[in-house]
Amino acid sequence: MSHKARKILIIVVSLVVGIPVVAIVGLMALLGQFRDNVAQDAAHPIVSAMSGLGGSILCDVGDAGYSPDNTQPWYQGQLDVPDSPRLIDVVTAAAAREGYQLVDTTTEKAGASQFIKGTTHGRSVEIRVFRGKHATAQCNDGRSIKVEPGHVMVELDIAFPYRNL
C-alpha cells in the first residue's frame, strides 16, 4: 500500500470511528451522564456512620436526575451491618447532622423490622432495617445477597426534589 493510500485510510477510519464516539460522548454529557449525584453525596455521611459500626455496601444505585426520563436525583444503598442496639441511634444522629429529623414509621413497610424516615428542604430519607429471612439485598443487577449471620440488611433511600429543566 502506498504512503498516500495509507494516509487516506487512516483519515477515513478516524472519521468513521471518531464521529460516532464524539456524538455518543456529547449525547451522554447532554443527558447529565457525567454530573454528580447530589443524593448519593447526601447519603455519604449516613453510610459512613453505618460503616463505623462495621457495615459495608452490598449494592447501590442512583440517578443524578438530568436525563429526559428522570429529573429527580435519588440514591439507594443496601448495606450489611452488624446488628446492634445502637444502630438506629447512630443512623438517626448521622441523619440529624444532615438536617433530617427521622421518625419511626415501622408499620408502613412490610418486611422491615424497623422503618424510619424524615424530610428536610424537600429532600427525603428513608431507612429500613431487615432482619432474619428478610435480610437479603435485592440488587439492581439481579443479584440477591443474604447478609452474614448476626447482621441486618439496611436499605437507605434518599430523594431530592425534581429538577425544573
JSON list of C-alpha atoms in Angstrom, two decimals:
[
{"chain": "A", "resi": 1, "resn": "MET", "atom": "CA", "xyz": [0.00, 0.00, 0.00]},
{"chain": "A", "resi": 2, "resn": "SER", "atom": "CA", "xyz": [1.36, 3.38, -0.92]},
{"chain": "A", "resi": 3, "resn": "HIS", "atom": "CA", "xyz": [2.03, 6.11, 1.61]},
{"chain": "A", "resi": 4, "resn": "LYS", "atom": "CA", "xyz": [-0.81, 8.24, 0.20]},
{"chain": "A", "resi": 5, "resn": "ALA", "atom": "CA", "xyz": [-3.32, 5.35, 0.33]},
{"chain": "A", "resi": 6, "resn": "ARG", "atom": "CA", "xyz": [-2.29, 4.56, 3.92]},
{"chain": "A", "resi": 7, "resn": "LYS", "atom": "CA", "xyz": [-2.80, 8.23, 4.89]},
{"chain": "A", "resi": 8, "resn": "ILE", "atom": "CA", "xyz": [-6.28, 8.29, 3.29]},
{"chain": "A", "resi": 9, "resn": "LEU", "atom": "CA", "xyz": [-7.21, 5.01, 5.04]},
{"chain": "A", "resi": 10, "resn": "ILE", "atom": "CA", "xyz": [-6.12, 6.41, 8.42]},
{"chain": "A", "resi": 11, "resn": "ILE", "atom": "CA", "xyz": [-8.20, 9.56, 7.86]},
{"chain": "A", "resi": 12, "resn": "VAL", "atom": "CA", "xyz": [-11.29, 7.59, 6.78]},
{"chain": "A", "resi": 13, "resn": "VAL", "atom": "CA", "xyz": [-11.04, 5.13, 9.70]},
{"chain": "A", "resi": 14, "resn": "SER", "atom": "CA", "xyz": [-10.51, 8.03, 12.12]},
{"chain": "A", "resi": 15, "resn": "LEU", "atom": "CA", "xyz": [-13.63, 9.77, 10.83]},
{"chain": "A", "resi": 16, "resn": "VAL", "atom": "CA", "xyz": [-15.73, 6.59, 10.82]},
{"chain": "A", "resi": 17, "resn": "VAL", "atom": "CA", "xyz": [-14.74, 5.82, 14.43]},
{"chain": "A", "resi": 18, "resn": "GLY", "atom": "CA", "xyz": [-14.24, 9.36, 15.74]},
{"chain": "A", "resi": 19, "resn": "ILE", "atom": "CA", "xyz": [-17.52, 10.98, 14.72]},
{"chain": "A", "resi": 20, "resn": "PRO", "atom": "CA", "xyz": [-19.77, 8.38, 16.44]},
{"chain": "A", "resi": 21, "resn": "VAL", "atom": "CA", "xyz": [-17.58, 8.43, 19.57]},
{"chain": "A", "resi": 22, "resn": "VAL", "atom": "CA", "xyz": [-17.77, 12.23, 19.80]},
{"chain": "A", "resi": 23, "resn": "ALA", "atom": "CA", "xyz": [-21.54, 12.11, 19.16]},
{"chain": "A", "resi": 24, "resn": "ILE", "atom": "CA", "xyz": [-22.12, 9.47, 21.87]},
{"chain": "A", "resi": 25, "resn": "VAL", "atom": "CA", "xyz": [-19.96, 11.26, 24.46]},
{"chain": "A", "resi": 26, "resn": "GLY", "atom": "CA", "xyz": [-21.68, 14.55, 23.61]},
{"chain": "A", "resi": 27, "resn": "LEU", "atom": "CA", "xyz": [-25.12, 12.98, 24.00]},
{"chain": "A", "resi": 28, "resn": "MET", "atom": "CA", "xyz": [-24.11, 11.42, 27.33]},
{"chain": "A", "resi": 29, "resn": "ALA", "atom": "CA", "xyz": [-22.87, 14.81, 28.56]},
{"chain": "A", "resi": 30, "resn": "LEU", "atom": "CA", "xyz": [-26.09, 16.48, 27.39]},
{"chain": "A", "resi": 31, "resn": "LEU", "atom": "CA", "xyz": [-28.13, 13.91, 29.34]},
{"chain": "A", "resi": 32, "resn": "GLY", "atom": "CA", "xyz": [-26.12, 14.55, 32.50]},
{"chain": "A", "resi": 33, "resn": "GLN", "atom": "CA", "xyz": [-24.25, 11.26, 32.49]},
{"chain": "A", "resi": 34, "resn": "PHE", "atom": "CA", "xyz": [-21.13, 12.91, 33.89]},
{"chain": "A", "resi": 35, "resn": "ARG", "atom": "CA", "xyz": [-22.84, 15.03, 36.55]},
{"chain": "A", "resi": 36, "resn": "ASP", "atom": "CA", "xyz": [-22.56, 14.43, 40.26]},
{"chain": "A", "resi": 37, "resn": "ASN", "atom": "CA", "xyz": [-25.45, 12.69, 42.01]},
{"chain": "A", "resi": 38, "resn": "VAL", "atom": "CA", "xyz": [-26.25, 15.05, 44.90]},
{"chain": "A", "resi": 39, "resn": "ALA", "atom": "CA", "xyz": [-28.49, 12.42, 46.52]},
{"chain": "A", "resi": 40, "resn": "GLN", "atom": "CA", "xyz": [-25.58, 9.97, 46.68]},
{"chain": "A", "resi": 41, "resn": "ASP", "atom": "CA", "xyz": [-23.39, 12.71, 48.14]},
{"chain": "A", "resi": 42, "resn": "ALA", "atom": "CA", "xyz": [-26.06, 13.39, 50.78]},
{"chain": "A", "resi": 43, "resn": "ALA", "atom": "CA", "xyz": [-26.15, 9.68, 51.67]},
{"chain": "A", "resi": 44, "resn": "HIS", "atom": "CA", "xyz": [-22.40, 9.55, 52.32]},
{"chain": "A", "resi": 45, "resn": "PRO", "atom": "CA", "xyz": [-22.46, 10.70, 55.99]},
{"chain": "A", "resi": 46, "resn": "ILE", "atom": "CA", "xyz": [-25.18, 8.20, 56.86]},
{"chain": "A", "resi": 47, "resn": "VAL", "atom": "CA", "xyz": [-23.40, 5.38, 55.04]},
{"chain": "A", "resi": 48, "resn": "SER", "atom": "CA", "xyz": [-20.17, 6.38, 56.83]},
{"chain": "A", "resi": 49, "resn": "ALA", "atom": "CA", "xyz": [-21.95, 6.15, 60.18]},
{"chain": "A", "resi": 50, "resn": "MET", "atom": "CA", "xyz": [-23.04, 2.59, 59.38]},
{"chain": "A", "resi": 51, "resn": "SER", "atom": "CA", "xyz": [-19.53, 1.79, 58.14]},
{"chain": "A", "resi": 52, "resn": "GLY", "atom": "CA", "xyz": [-18.28, 2.92, 61.55]},
{"chain": "A", "resi": 53, "resn": "LEU", "atom": "CA", "xyz": [-20.39, 0.12, 63.04]},
{"chain": "A", "resi": 54, "resn": "GLY", "atom": "CA", "xyz": [-18.74, -2.38, 60.69]},
{"chain": "A", "resi": 55, "resn": "GLY", "atom": "CA", "xyz": [-21.23, -2.07, 57.86]},
{"chain": "A", "resi": 56, "resn": "SER", "atom": "CA", "xyz": [-20.49, -2.32, 54.16]},
{"chain": "A", "resi": 57, "resn": "ILE", "atom": "CA", "xyz": [-22.41, -1.59, 50.97]},
{"chain": "A", "resi": 58, "resn": "LEU", "atom": "CA", "xyz": [-23.75, -4.70, 49.26]},
{"chain": "A", "resi": 59, "resn": "CYS", "atom": "CA", "xyz": [-25.13, -2.83, 46.27]},
{"chain": "A", "resi": 60, "resn": "ASP", "atom": "CA", "xyz": [-26.30, 0.63, 45.38]},
{"chain": "A", "resi": 61, "resn": "VAL", "atom": "CA", "xyz": [-27.94, 2.51, 42.56]},
{"chain": "A", "resi": 62, "resn": "GLY", "atom": "CA", "xyz": [-29.00, 6.06, 41.82]},
{"chain": "A", "resi": 63, "resn": "ASP", "atom": "CA", "xyz": [-29.56, 8.78, 39.28]},
{"chain": "A", "resi": 64, "resn": "ALA", "atom": "CA", "xyz": [-28.30, 12.36, 39.14]},
{"chain": "A", "resi": 65, "resn": "GLY", "atom": "CA", "xyz": [-31.66, 13.48, 37.73]},
{"chain": "A", "resi": 66, "resn": "TYR", "atom": "CA", "xyz": [-30.56, 15.07, 34.46]},
{"chain": "A", "resi": 67, "resn": "SER", "atom": "CA", "xyz": [-31.97, 12.62, 31.94]},
{"chain": "A", "resi": 68, "resn": "PRO", "atom": "CA", "xyz": [-35.17, 13.21, 29.96]},
{"chain": "A", "resi": 69, "resn": "ASP", "atom": "CA", "xyz": [-36.94, 10.33, 31.72]},
{"chain": "A", "resi": 70, "resn": "ASN", "atom": "CA", "xyz": [-35.89, 11.26, 35.27]},
{"chain": "A", "resi": 71, "resn": "THR", "atom": "CA", "xyz": [-35.34, 14.74, 36.68]},
{"chain": "A", "resi": 72, "resn": "GLN", "atom": "CA", "xyz": [-35.18, 13.69, 40.34]},
{"chain": "A", "resi": 73, "resn": "PRO", "atom": "CA", "xyz": [-31.80, 12.97, 41.94]},
{"chain": "A", "resi": 74, "resn": "TRP", "atom": "CA", "xyz": [-32.05, 9.81, 44.04]},
{"chain": "A", "resi": 75, "resn": "TYR", "atom": "CA", "xyz": [-29.88, 7.15, 45.64]},
{"chain": "A", "resi": 76, "resn": "GLN", "atom": "CA", "xyz": [-30.50, 3.76, 47.19]},
{"chain": "A", "resi": 77, "resn": "GLY", "atom": "CA", "xyz": [-27.90, 1.77, 49.09]},
{"chain": "A", "resi": 78, "resn": "GLN", "atom": "CA", "xyz": [-28.28, -1.65, 50.66]},
{"chain": "A", "resi": 79, "resn": "LEU", "atom": "CA", "xyz": [-25.82, -2.39, 53.42]},
{"chain": "A", "resi": 80, "resn": "ASP", "atom": "CA", "xyz": [-24.77, -5.37, 55.53]},
{"chain": "A", "resi": 81, "resn": "VAL", "atom": "CA", "xyz": [-24.42, -4.03, 59.09]},
{"chain": "A", "resi": 82, "resn": "PRO", "atom": "CA", "xyz": [-23.76, -5.93, 62.34]},
{"chain": "A", "resi": 83, "resn": "ASP", "atom": "CA", "xyz": [-26.99, -5.98, 64.35]},
{"chain": "A", "resi": 84, "resn": "SER", "atom": "CA", "xyz": [-26.61, -3.60, 67.27]},
{"chain": "A", "resi": 85, "resn": "PRO", "atom": "CA", "xyz": [-29.00, -1.86, 69.66]},
{"chain": "A", "resi": 86, "resn": "ARG", "atom": "CA", "xyz": [-27.06, 1.33, 68.77]},
{"chain": "A", "resi": 87, "resn": "LEU", "atom": "CA", "xyz": [-27.79, 1.09, 65.01]},
{"chain": "A", "resi": 88, "resn": "ILE", "atom": "CA", "xyz": [-30.91, 3.27, 64.91]},
{"chain": "A", "resi": 89, "resn": "ASP", "atom": "CA", "xyz": [-29.38, 5.82, 67.30]},
{"chain": "A", "resi": 90, "resn": "VAL", "atom": "CA", "xyz": [-26.21, 6.07, 65.19]},
{"chain": "A", "resi": 91, "resn": "VAL", "atom": "CA", "xyz": [-28.16, 6.39, 61.93]},
{"chain": "A", "resi": 92, "resn": "THR", "atom": "CA", "xyz": [-30.60, 8.90, 63.44]},
{"chain": "A", "resi": 93, "resn": "ALA", "atom": "CA", "xyz": [-27.73, 11.04, 64.77]},
{"chain": "A", "resi": 94, "resn": "ALA", "atom": "CA", "xyz": [-25.93, 10.98, 61.40]},
{"chain": "A", "resi": 95, "resn": "ALA", "atom": "CA", "xyz": [-29.14, 11.96, 59.61]},
{"chain": "A", "resi": 96, "resn": "ALA", "atom": "CA", "xyz": [-29.81, 14.73, 62.17]},
{"chain": "A", "resi": 97, "resn": "ARG", "atom": "CA", "xyz": [-26.39, 16.25, 61.43]},
{"chain": "A", "resi": 98, "resn": "GLU", "atom": "CA", "xyz": [-27.57, 16.49, 57.80]},
{"chain": "A", "resi": 99, "resn": "GLY", "atom": "CA", "xyz": [-30.83, 18.18, 58.84]},
{"chain": "A", "resi": 100, "resn": "TYR", "atom": "CA", "xyz": [-33.16, 15.18, 58.82]},
{"chain": "A", "resi": 101, "resn": "GLN", "atom": "CA", "xyz": [-35.38, 14.53, 61.84]},
{"chain": "A", "resi": 102, "resn": "LEU", "atom": "CA", "xyz": [-36.19, 10.85, 61.47]},
{"chain": "A", "resi": 103, "resn": "VAL", "atom": "CA", "xyz": [-39.36, 9.34, 62.91]},
{"chain": "A", "resi": 104, "resn": "ASP", "atom": "CA", "xyz": [-40.28, 5.69, 63.41]},
{"chain": "A", "resi": 105, "resn": "THR", "atom": "CA", "xyz": [-42.87, 4.54, 60.89]},
{"chain": "A", "resi": 106, "resn": "THR", "atom": "CA", "xyz": [-42.22, 0.80, 61.11]},
{"chain": "A", "resi": 107, "resn": "THR", "atom": "CA", "xyz": [-45.85, -0.10, 60.46]},
{"chain": "A", "resi": 108, "resn": "GLU", "atom": "CA", "xyz": [-45.66, 1.40, 56.93]},
{"chain": "A", "resi": 109, "resn": "LYS", "atom": "CA", "xyz": [-43.22, -1.09, 55.36]},
{"chain": "A", "resi": 110, "resn": "ALA", "atom": "CA", "xyz": [-43.95, -4.80, 55.16]},
{"chain": "A", "resi": 111, "resn": "GLY", "atom": "CA", "xyz": [-40.95, -6.98, 55.93]},
{"chain": "A", "resi": 112, "resn": "ALA", "atom": "CA", "xyz": [-38.92, -4.28, 57.64]},
{"chain": "A", "resi": 113, "resn": "SER", "atom": "CA", "xyz": [-38.37, -4.77, 61.35]},
{"chain": "A", "resi": 114, "resn": "GLN", "atom": "CA", "xyz": [-37.69, -1.03, 61.62]},
{"chain": "A", "resi": 115, "resn": "PHE", "atom": "CA", "xyz": [-38.53, 1.82, 59.26]},
{"chain": "A", "resi": 116, "resn": "ILE", "atom": "CA", "xyz": [-37.57, 5.42, 59.96]},
{"chain": "A", "resi": 117, "resn": "LYS", "atom": "CA", "xyz": [-37.93, 8.40, 57.66]},
{"chain": "A", "resi": 118, "resn": "GLY", "atom": "CA", "xyz": [-37.73, 12.15, 57.52]},
{"chain": "A", "resi": 119, "resn": "THR", "atom": "CA", "xyz": [-37.57, 15.16, 55.24]},
{"chain": "A", "resi": 120, "resn": "THR", "atom": "CA", "xyz": [-35.71, 18.45, 55.05]},
{"chain": "A", "resi": 121, "resn": "HIS", "atom": "CA", "xyz": [-35.86, 21.15, 52.37]},
{"chain": "A", "resi": 122, "resn": "GLY", "atom": "CA", "xyz": [-37.93, 18.90, 50.10]},
{"chain": "A", "resi": 123, "resn": "ARG", "atom": "CA", "xyz": [-35.42, 16.05, 50.39]},
{"chain": "A", "resi": 124, "resn": "SER", "atom": "CA", "xyz": [-36.50, 12.74, 51.87]},
{"chain": "A", "resi": 125, "resn": "VAL", "atom": "CA", "xyz": [-34.58, 9.97, 53.57]},
{"chain": "A", "resi": 126, "resn": "GLU", "atom": "CA", "xyz": [-35.95, 6.53, 54.38]},
{"chain": "A", "resi": 127, "resn": "ILE", "atom": "CA", "xyz": [-34.08, 3.84, 56.28]},
{"chain": "A", "resi": 128, "resn": "ARG", "atom": "CA", "xyz": [-35.39, 0.29, 56.56]},
{"chain": "A", "resi": 129, "resn": "VAL", "atom": "CA", "xyz": [-33.82, -2.40, 58.70]},
{"chain": "A", "resi": 130, "resn": "PHE", "atom": "CA", "xyz": [-34.45, -6.01, 57.67]},
{"chain": "A", "resi": 131, "resn": "ARG", "atom": "CA", "xyz": [-33.73, -8.95, 59.94]},
{"chain": "A", "resi": 132, "resn": "GLY", "atom": "CA", "xyz": [-33.98, -12.73, 59.62]},
{"chain": "A", "resi": 133, "resn": "LYS", "atom": "CA", "xyz": [-35.41, -14.10, 56.39]},
{"chain": "A", "resi": 134, "resn": "HIS", "atom": "CA", "xyz": [-35.97, -10.57, 55.06]},
{"chain": "A", "resi": 135, "resn": "ALA", "atom": "CA", "xyz": [-32.29, -9.62, 55.47]},
{"chain": "A", "resi": 136, "resn": "THR", "atom": "CA", "xyz": [-31.42, -10.07, 51.81]},
{"chain": "A", "resi": 137, "resn": "ALA", "atom": "CA", "xyz": [-30.35, -7.32, 49.42]},
{"chain": "A", "resi": 138, "resn": "GLN", "atom": "CA", "xyz": [-32.05, -7.37, 46.03]},
{"chain": "A", "resi": 139, "resn": "CYS", "atom": "CA", "xyz": [-29.55, -5.63, 43.77]},
{"chain": "A", "resi": 140, "resn": "ASN", "atom": "CA", "xyz": [-30.47, -3.79, 40.61]},
{"chain": "A", "resi": 141, "resn": "ASP", "atom": "CA", "xyz": [-28.19, -6.08, 38.59]},
{"chain": "A", "resi": 142, "resn": "GLY", "atom": "CA", "xyz": [-30.26, -9.13, 39.60]},
{"chain": "A", "resi": 143, "resn": "ARG", "atom": "CA", "xyz": [-28.05, -10.37, 42.42]},
{"chain": "A", "resi": 144, "resn": "SER", "atom": "CA", "xyz": [-29.65, -11.45, 45.69]},
{"chain": "A", "resi": 145, "resn": "ILE", "atom": "CA", "xyz": [-27.24, -11.17, 48.64]},
{"chain": "A", "resi": 146, "resn": "LYS", "atom": "CA", "xyz": [-28.06, -12.57, 52.10]},
{"chain": "A", "resi": 147, "resn": "VAL", "atom": "CA", "xyz": [-26.30, -10.76, 54.96]},
{"chain": "A", "resi": 148, "resn": "GLU", "atom": "CA", "xyz": [-23.96, -12.51, 57.36]},
{"chain": "A", "resi": 149, "resn": "PRO", "atom": "CA", "xyz": [-25.39, -14.18, 60.49]},
{"chain": "A", "resi": 150, "resn": "GLY", "atom": "CA", "xyz": [-25.81, -11.62, 63.29]},
{"chain": "A", "resi": 151, "resn": "HIS", "atom": "CA", "xyz": [-26.14, -8.83, 60.73]},
{"chain": "A", "resi": 152, "resn": "VAL", "atom": "CA", "xyz": [-29.06, -6.85, 59.33]},
{"chain": "A", "resi": 153, "resn": "MET", "atom": "CA", "xyz": [-29.68, -5.52, 55.86]},
{"chain": "A", "resi": 154, "resn": "VAL", "atom": "CA", "xyz": [-30.21, -1.76, 55.93]},
{"chain": "A", "resi": 155, "resn": "GLU", "atom": "CA", "xyz": [-31.77, -0.05, 52.94]},
{"chain": "A", "resi": 156, "resn": "LEU", "atom": "CA", "xyz": [-31.12, 3.68, 52.65]},
{"chain": "A", "resi": 157, "resn": "ASP", "atom": "CA", "xyz": [-33.13, 5.79, 50.19]},
{"chain": "A", "resi": 158, "resn": "ILE", "atom": "CA", "xyz": [-32.54, 9.49, 49.60]},
{"chain": "A", "resi": 159, "resn": "ALA", "atom": "CA", "xyz": [-34.51, 11.55, 47.08]},
{"chain": "A", "resi": 160, "resn": "PHE", "atom": "CA", "xyz": [-34.17, 15.22, 46.21]},
{"chain": "A", "resi": 161, "resn": "PRO", "atom": "CA", "xyz": [-36.91, 17.39, 44.70]},
{"chain": "A", "resi": 162, "resn": "TYR", "atom": "CA", "xyz": [-37.47, 17.15, 40.95]},
{"chain": "A", "resi": 163, "resn": "ARG", "atom": "CA", "xyz": [-35.32, 19.50, 38.88]},
{"chain": "A", "resi": 164, "resn": "ASN", "atom": "CA", "xyz": [-37.01, 22.11, 36.72]},
{"chain": "A", "resi": 165, "resn": "LEU", "atom": "CA", "xyz": [-35.16, 21.61, 33.46]}
]
